[in-house]
């Protein structure tokens, strides 16, 4: 936050900046002064352990530190900002302009580092690595076309193929309010998106798309093919976001993990890196950065275990329209389904998930043989997405084509498919279904079949249609009858591995509840009849709203923007402003306490934040006076809800106060769920009564513990389903939001401020093109109430 404040000033005082990482102070500070030289005061460095040696102080790799070069005239301004943000700041040295790097302790009268810049950064001797190429042949195994259903059950349970809900449900996937596409999709919210998109701002349509790719088992067979496969997989994952310049928008990062200094492995790494570079050059994509971990071997008493040499490719690109990102969700009323083999290779089972469950690797893995095909298909699909010609799309990856087709049916109820794969005639049926050749499946939008076929002539094979049904039916080459796959059955098999992992983190009871309930808690909405989806007009009268935050808050910008859209003048208030008396809230009419992890939740969610009010006279007086006034409104969201409840501000008239407790699952929960807005007297939400709306939740201590009967509380909204996981925390009375008795002070665990736009929602009703979601109305209501109260007082 301190760095961001400096960058956003009219005069950015940062001359140079470097993070602490490998090498600690030595690396960070020396690279900051490498042009001119500098002297570092060892005694000024923050040290928590007085027994540390000079070497340990200089070289320790303490994280979350930044080294800055600034002008002396800017020190006071920077220190004021750092103090406001509770960011410890130390002046530790100065530029010397003598081409020397010196670290000196005056107290010890010692200089543990005193080197010329050339000696420190001069050309190091060239490293020469010698290795011999060794060829390993991994066996294949015979497959049986009569065992396709058996194979499928085993493959869907494999961790690399199976559902990742156990992982994604505990990660904050809406933080910052600019998340336009995350892992989960469809009315059942299953983690199937392989392309992530962040909006660049709250008002535009541009964003940054990201994806990853890797092929470690293919790289065992052929390291060069593994590199090409990893890049191609990253491309088939990012292809679903419309990129400003197609494939030319993509930039890659290559992270190498390899068991070097073992016979043959250095030679394999060389082949892999060379292939990676050559393939990227042919594609016209740059790889400006990367990282390596080249000691991927574990020694045991009786054996050594080598990790398979792997390159993780991260792709990023400029997304031109965050509203047009394609998801892997088939639509029964859309056009035909097409398969495109982008590898141009024959379907091979080497390196596949099927061979893995059959305990083998394979002699040959699929490669990418035609770079021109890869470029042409990528750019053509990009143009089709921009023309709204594609309704759904998914890459062919782990598990093969059969997994791709089933996954495109999993996120919805009553969506099936009737498919014919007999036109894919270069391979045997099992290979067609389970080979992991780089490719994609797309579904045309209604009436766009001819556009797809014309644009992708020679590459796209029409394989069938989606329908309203419960099965995927597939005709294979040489088969007399259709293969039938019960979607619900295989979805449960695919989800089961996630359930078993979840048992380890949530316990068997909650994990089983999640497993039994995930597919029945379908997202269904009821929008207000008066909702137009239009942005409100900018008013001439803008009352003052204040956002209060503490160290660790992370939701202030999205809440501030929601208030700004609603017509408020928004003020940023840090707790240090209240503690020092710089801010008193006397002219503030609306107060928002934001979400996040104040003080890292060291004392429990919002406990430390509440203590800053309770045990500081100026801060306590400011919040007490604000809530005592009759012309004010407030909202506490997530961490802010915990704060207001902890301070007893919602129901001060009660003898026994509500509490916020840990989620029943005992872990952080992240989900896009729904809430039903009850008949209520809340100033902000009474106009939305009767609505059922989608909303983000992300919290670890969100359970409302309400010691009195339900009638003693103003429960504004309840979760769409009372059972876990739709109710993510087990709150009494299924409470998601509640307000004070007079309706002026609202607290909630859901993040309505992160659910302001259609592109914020992980699942939005088809056919709508809304500028804002219904949640903005809550803030418009707040502004109108504040203005009306002010006019009444004047009268």
mmCIF file of C-alpha atoms in Angstrom, residues 92-326:
data_model
loop_
_atom_site.group_PDB
_atom_site.id
_atom_site.type_symbol
_atom_site.label_atom_id
_atom_site.label_comp_id
_atom_site.label_asym_id
_atom_site.label_seq_id
_atom_site.Cartn_x
_atom_site.Cartn_y
_atom_site.Cartn_z
ATOM 1 C CA UNK A 92 20.120 2.540 5.455
ATOM 2 C CA UNK A 93 22.619 4.229 3.178
ATOM 3 C CA UNK A 94 23.358 6.532 0.295
ATOM 4 C CA UNK A 95 24.731 6.584 -3.234
ATOM 5 C CA UNK A 96 28.473 7.188 -3.126
ATOM 6 C CA UNK A 97 29.347 7.652 -6.812
ATOM 7 C CA UNK A 98 32.761 6.083 -6.230
ATOM 8 C CA UNK A 99 32.117 2.751 -7.987
ATOM 9 C CA UNK A 100 32.420 0.881 -4.689
ATOM 10 C CA UNK A 101 29.872 -1.094 -2.692
ATOM 11 C CA UNK A 102 30.506 -0.867 1.057
ATOM 12 C CA UNK A 103 28.541 -2.264 3.993
ATOM 13 C CA UNK A 104 29.926 -0.788 7.200
ATOM 14 C CA UNK A 105 29.141 -1.043 10.924
ATOM 15 C CA UNK A 106 30.207 2.054 12.859
ATOM 16 C CA UNK A 107 29.352 0.399 16.164
ATOM 17 C CA UNK A 108 31.644 -2.551 15.449
ATOM 18 C CA UNK A 109 34.147 -0.490 13.436
ATOM 19 C CA UNK A 110 34.016 -3.110 10.683
ATOM 20 C CA UNK A 111 33.296 -3.285 6.948
ATOM 21 C CA UNK A 112 32.272 -6.853 6.101
ATOM 22 C CA UNK A 113 31.745 -5.807 2.454
ATOM 23 C CA UNK A 114 34.098 -3.392 0.694
ATOM 24 C CA UNK A 115 34.310 -4.176 -2.999
ATOM 25 C CA UNK A 116 34.585 -2.383 -6.283
ATOM 26 C CA UNK A 117 31.456 -2.521 -8.417
ATOM 27 C CA UNK A 118 33.417 -4.227 -11.199
ATOM 28 C CA UNK A 119 34.595 -6.890 -8.765
ATOM 29 C CA UNK A 120 31.025 -7.495 -7.635
ATOM 30 C CA UNK A 121 29.271 -7.369 -10.994
ATOM 31 C CA UNK A 122 32.088 -8.136 -13.407
ATOM 32 C CA UNK A 123 31.844 -10.895 -15.985
ATOM 33 C CA UNK A 124 31.838 -14.251 -14.262
ATOM 34 C CA UNK A 125 33.688 -17.147 -15.890
ATOM 35 C CA UNK A 126 31.681 -19.076 -18.457
ATOM 36 C CA UNK A 127 30.195 -22.256 -17.023
ATOM 37 C CA UNK A 128 30.712 -25.348 -19.151
ATOM 38 C CA UNK A 129 28.541 -28.374 -18.435
ATOM 39 C CA UNK A 130 29.406 -31.727 -19.931
ATOM 40 C CA UNK A 131 26.903 -34.553 -20.165
ATOM 41 C CA UNK A 132 26.156 -37.548 -22.328
ATOM 42 C CA UNK A 133 22.855 -38.252 -23.988
ATOM 43 C CA UNK A 134 21.070 -41.321 -22.701
ATOM 44 C CA UNK A 135 17.972 -42.735 -24.328
ATOM 45 C CA UNK A 136 15.261 -44.330 -22.266
ATOM 46 C CA UNK A 137 12.510 -46.344 -23.883
ATOM 47 C CA UNK A 138 9.316 -46.562 -21.843
ATOM 48 C CA UNK A 139 7.021 -49.425 -22.636
ATOM 49 C CA UNK A 140 3.509 -49.096 -23.955
ATOM 50 C CA UNK A 141 0.641 -51.409 -23.140
ATOM 51 C CA UNK A 142 -2.227 -52.908 -25.037
ATOM 52 C CA UNK A 143 -5.613 -51.238 -24.617
ATOM 53 C CA UNK A 144 -9.000 -52.880 -24.930
ATOM 54 C CA UNK A 145 -11.827 -51.030 -26.682
ATOM 55 C CA UNK A 146 -14.350 -52.980 -24.615
ATOM 56 C CA UNK A 147 -13.048 -51.363 -21.418
ATOM 57 C CA UNK A 148 -13.636 -47.722 -22.323
ATOM 58 C CA UNK A 149 -16.052 -47.115 -19.427
ATOM 59 C CA UNK A 150 -13.656 -48.791 -16.988
ATOM 60 C CA UNK A 151 -10.749 -46.734 -18.287
ATOM 61 C CA UNK A 152 -12.792 -43.553 -18.017
ATOM 62 C CA UNK A 153 -13.649 -44.127 -14.350
ATOM 63 C CA UNK A 154 -9.973 -44.601 -13.518
ATOM 64 C CA UNK A 155 -8.844 -41.559 -15.516
ATOM 65 C CA UNK A 156 -11.485 -39.252 -14.004
ATOM 66 C CA UNK A 157 -10.266 -40.176 -10.515
ATOM 67 C CA UNK A 158 -6.648 -39.313 -11.339
ATOM 68 C CA UNK A 159 -5.613 -36.183 -9.415
ATOM 69 C CA UNK A 160 -4.402 -34.355 -12.528
ATOM 70 C CA UNK A 161 -7.763 -34.925 -14.243
ATOM 71 C CA UNK A 162 -10.215 -34.898 -11.341
ATOM 72 C CA UNK A 163 -12.106 -31.925 -9.922
ATOM 73 C CA UNK A 164 -9.959 -29.302 -8.148
ATOM 74 C CA UNK A 165 -12.755 -27.966 -5.930
ATOM 75 C CA UNK A 166 -10.816 -28.936 -2.784
ATOM 76 C CA UNK A 167 -8.150 -26.449 -3.888
ATOM 77 C CA UNK A 168 -10.118 -23.590 -5.441
ATOM 78 C CA UNK A 169 -12.773 -23.371 -2.697
ATOM 79 C CA UNK A 170 -10.237 -22.073 -0.160
ATOM 80 C CA UNK A 171 -8.558 -19.417 -2.319
ATOM 81 C CA UNK A 172 -9.850 -15.824 -2.503
ATOM 82 C CA UNK A 173 -10.984 -15.738 -6.137
ATOM 83 C CA UNK A 174 -12.699 -12.334 -6.075
ATOM 84 C CA UNK A 175 -10.148 -10.184 -4.233
ATOM 85 C CA UNK A 176 -9.838 -6.644 -5.531
ATOM 86 C CA UNK A 177 -13.179 -6.633 -7.346
ATOM 87 C CA UNK A 178 -11.530 -6.770 -10.790
ATOM 88 C CA UNK A 179 -11.642 -10.553 -11.259
ATOM 89 C CA UNK A 180 -13.412 -11.084 -14.568
ATOM 90 C CA UNK A 181 -12.811 -14.823 -14.946
ATOM 91 C CA UNK A 182 -11.667 -17.358 -12.364
ATOM 92 C CA UNK A 183 -11.797 -21.135 -12.126
ATOM 93 C CA UNK A 184 -15.505 -21.851 -11.554
ATOM 94 C CA UNK A 185 -18.270 -21.722 -14.125
ATOM 95 C CA UNK A 186 -21.866 -22.737 -14.779
ATOM 96 C CA UNK A 187 -24.932 -22.955 -12.607
ATOM 97 C CA UNK A 188 -23.246 -25.611 -10.437
ATOM 98 C CA UNK A 189 -19.989 -23.626 -10.180
ATOM 99 C CA UNK A 190 -17.387 -26.248 -11.010
ATOM 100 C CA UNK A 191 -13.671 -25.387 -11.441
ATOM 101 C CA UNK A 192 -13.247 -25.899 -15.192
ATOM 102 C CA UNK A 193 -12.018 -22.567 -16.555
ATOM 103 C CA UNK A 194 -8.372 -22.807 -17.556
ATOM 104 C CA UNK A 195 -8.098 -19.132 -18.472
ATOM 105 C CA UNK A 196 -8.032 -16.401 -15.826
ATOM 106 C CA UNK A 197 -8.790 -12.753 -16.590
ATOM 107 C CA UNK A 198 -8.310 -9.627 -14.474
ATOM 108 C CA UNK A 199 -9.907 -6.353 -15.550
ATOM 109 C CA UNK A 200 -7.470 -3.461 -15.876
ATOM 110 C CA UNK A 201 -9.918 -1.141 -14.127
ATOM 111 C CA UNK A 202 -13.529 -0.927 -12.995
ATOM 112 C CA UNK A 203 -14.851 1.104 -15.915
ATOM 113 C CA UNK A 204 -13.385 -0.353 -19.100
ATOM 114 C CA UNK A 205 -13.512 -3.641 -20.966
ATOM 115 C CA UNK A 206 -9.798 -4.416 -21.179
ATOM 116 C CA UNK A 207 -7.962 -6.910 -19.023
ATOM 117 C CA UNK A 208 -5.039 -9.277 -18.614
ATOM 118 C CA UNK A 209 -5.570 -12.953 -19.470
ATOM 119 C CA UNK A 210 -3.369 -15.682 -18.019
ATOM 120 C CA UNK A 211 -2.969 -19.441 -18.323
ATOM 121 C CA UNK A 212 -0.415 -22.185 -17.740
ATOM 122 C CA UNK A 213 0.715 -25.326 -19.510
ATOM 123 C CA UNK A 214 2.940 -28.286 -18.688
ATOM 124 C CA UNK A 215 3.579 -31.823 -19.913
ATOM 125 C CA UNK A 216 5.959 -33.623 -17.531
ATOM 126 C CA UNK A 217 5.106 -37.179 -18.613
ATOM 127 C CA UNK A 218 5.464 -36.343 -22.291
ATOM 128 C CA UNK A 219 8.824 -34.770 -21.447
ATOM 129 C CA UNK A 220 9.953 -38.076 -19.937
ATOM 130 C CA UNK A 221 9.484 -39.683 -23.341
ATOM 131 C CA UNK A 222 10.775 -36.756 -25.393
ATOM 132 C CA UNK A 223 11.971 -33.563 -23.650
ATOM 133 C CA UNK A 224 11.689 -31.502 -26.819
ATOM 134 C CA UNK A 225 8.119 -32.631 -27.463
ATOM 135 C CA UNK A 226 7.309 -31.968 -23.812
ATOM 136 C CA UNK A 227 8.408 -28.334 -24.195
ATOM 137 C CA UNK A 228 6.347 -27.842 -27.330
ATOM 138 C CA UNK A 229 3.366 -29.492 -25.672
ATOM 139 C CA UNK A 230 3.670 -27.244 -22.603
ATOM 140 C CA UNK A 231 3.657 -24.068 -24.720
ATOM 141 C CA UNK A 232 0.797 -25.358 -26.859
ATOM 142 C CA UNK A 233 -1.246 -26.239 -23.780
ATOM 143 C CA UNK A 234 -0.775 -22.722 -22.391
ATOM 144 C CA UNK A 235 -2.012 -21.374 -25.730
ATOM 145 C CA UNK A 236 -5.090 -23.609 -25.869
ATOM 146 C CA UNK A 237 -5.911 -22.461 -22.338
ATOM 147 C CA UNK A 238 -5.559 -18.724 -23.019
ATOM 148 C CA UNK A 239 -7.247 -18.876 -26.439
ATOM 149 C CA UNK A 240 -10.692 -18.382 -24.841
ATOM 150 C CA UNK A 241 -9.977 -14.751 -23.924
ATOM 151 C CA UNK A 242 -10.153 -12.391 -26.915
ATOM 152 C CA UNK A 243 -6.642 -10.982 -27.154
ATOM 153 C CA UNK A 244 -5.962 -7.567 -28.673
ATOM 154 C CA UNK A 245 -3.563 -8.892 -31.332
ATOM 155 C CA UNK A 246 -4.291 -12.592 -31.293
ATOM 156 C CA UNK A 247 -1.280 -14.798 -30.724
ATOM 157 C CA UNK A 248 1.031 -11.766 -30.989
ATOM 158 C CA UNK A 249 -0.415 -10.546 -27.677
ATOM 159 C CA UNK A 250 0.939 -13.558 -25.811
ATOM 160 C CA UNK A 251 4.049 -13.403 -23.636
ATOM 161 C CA UNK A 252 5.451 -16.479 -21.900
ATOM 162 C CA UNK A 253 7.382 -17.257 -18.750
ATOM 163 C CA UNK A 254 9.295 -20.549 -18.549
ATOM 164 C CA UNK A 255 9.864 -22.102 -15.144
ATOM 165 C CA UNK A 256 12.216 -25.066 -15.313
ATOM 166 C CA UNK A 257 12.226 -27.856 -12.742
ATOM 167 C CA UNK A 258 14.839 -30.473 -13.509
ATOM 168 C CA UNK A 259 16.969 -33.064 -11.682
ATOM 169 C CA UNK A 260 20.275 -31.804 -13.042
ATOM 170 C CA UNK A 261 23.730 -33.268 -12.368
ATOM 171 C CA UNK A 262 22.372 -36.756 -12.909
ATOM 172 C CA UNK A 263 23.513 -38.819 -15.918
ATOM 173 C CA UNK A 264 21.681 -37.710 -19.068
ATOM 174 C CA UNK A 265 19.521 -35.073 -17.362
ATOM 175 C CA UNK A 266 21.623 -32.048 -18.329
ATOM 176 C CA UNK A 267 21.491 -33.212 -21.945
ATOM 177 C CA UNK A 268 17.718 -33.652 -21.683
ATOM 178 C CA UNK A 269 17.378 -30.161 -20.208
ATOM 179 C CA UNK A 270 19.425 -28.699 -23.053
ATOM 180 C CA UNK A 271 17.154 -30.387 -25.602
ATOM 181 C CA UNK A 272 14.072 -29.158 -23.773
ATOM 182 C CA UNK A 273 15.269 -25.539 -23.534
ATOM 183 C CA UNK A 274 16.410 -25.505 -27.150
ATOM 184 C CA UNK A 275 13.043 -26.856 -28.317
ATOM 185 C CA UNK A 276 11.208 -24.350 -26.130
ATOM 186 C CA UNK A 277 13.132 -21.442 -27.630
ATOM 187 C CA UNK A 278 12.819 -22.633 -31.234
ATOM 188 C CA UNK A 279 9.081 -23.289 -30.919
ATOM 189 C CA UNK A 280 8.419 -19.884 -29.338
ATOM 190 C CA UNK A 281 10.416 -18.153 -32.084
ATOM 191 C CA UNK A 282 8.435 -19.923 -34.804
ATOM 192 C CA UNK A 283 5.183 -18.941 -33.085
ATOM 193 C CA UNK A 284 6.358 -15.319 -32.836
ATOM 194 C CA UNK A 285 6.059 -15.351 -29.034
ATOM 195 C CA UNK A 286 8.697 -14.026 -26.652
ATOM 196 C CA UNK A 287 9.873 -15.585 -23.387
ATOM 197 C CA UNK A 288 11.381 -12.622 -21.503
ATOM 198 C CA UNK A 289 11.493 -14.226 -18.099
ATOM 199 C CA UNK A 290 11.564 -17.457 -16.185
ATOM 200 C CA UNK A 291 12.970 -19.279 -13.203
ATOM 201 C CA UNK A 292 14.694 -22.551 -12.515
ATOM 202 C CA UNK A 293 14.862 -25.171 -9.800
ATOM 203 C CA UNK A 294 17.549 -27.539 -10.969
ATOM 204 C CA UNK A 295 17.987 -29.763 -7.922
ATOM 205 C CA UNK A 296 14.822 -31.800 -8.249
ATOM 206 C CA UNK A 297 16.160 -34.968 -6.639
ATOM 207 C CA UNK A 298 15.320 -36.423 -3.250
ATOM 208 C CA UNK A 299 17.821 -38.726 -1.587
ATOM 209 C CA UNK A 300 16.601 -41.556 0.598
ATOM 210 C CA UNK A 301 18.579 -44.134 2.520
ATOM 211 C CA UNK A 302 18.045 -46.835 -0.084
ATOM 212 C CA UNK A 303 17.321 -44.883 -3.285
ATOM 213 C CA UNK A 304 17.242 -41.550 -5.096
ATOM 214 C CA UNK A 305 13.977 -40.226 -6.519
ATOM 215 C CA UNK A 306 14.207 -37.891 -9.515
ATOM 216 C CA UNK A 307 11.301 -35.612 -10.389
ATOM 217 C CA UNK A 308 10.435 -35.731 -14.088
ATOM 218 C CA UNK A 309 12.011 -32.793 -15.905
ATOM 219 C CA UNK A 310 9.278 -30.222 -16.322
ATOM 220 C CA UNK A 311 8.799 -26.755 -17.745
ATOM 221 C CA UNK A 312 5.818 -24.798 -16.475
ATOM 222 C CA UNK A 313 4.794 -22.303 -19.127
ATOM 223 C CA UNK A 314 2.862 -19.260 -17.927
ATOM 224 C CA UNK A 315 1.123 -17.259 -20.654
ATOM 225 C CA UNK A 316 -0.216 -13.728 -20.374
ATOM 226 C CA UNK A 317 -1.840 -11.398 -22.873
ATOM 227 C CA UNK A 318 -3.863 -8.215 -23.282
ATOM 228 C CA UNK A 319 -7.561 -9.154 -23.279
ATOM 229 C CA UNK A 320 -9.516 -6.729 -25.443
ATOM 230 C CA UNK A 321 -12.974 -7.477 -24.014
ATOM 231 C CA UNK A 322 -13.495 -9.078 -20.607
ATOM 232 C CA UNK A 323 -17.177 -9.593 -21.442
ATOM 233 C CA UNK A 324 -16.436 -12.057 -24.247
ATOM 234 C CA UNK A 325 -14.309 -14.690 -22.499
ATOM 235 C CA UNK A 326 -15.550 -18.166 -23.471
#
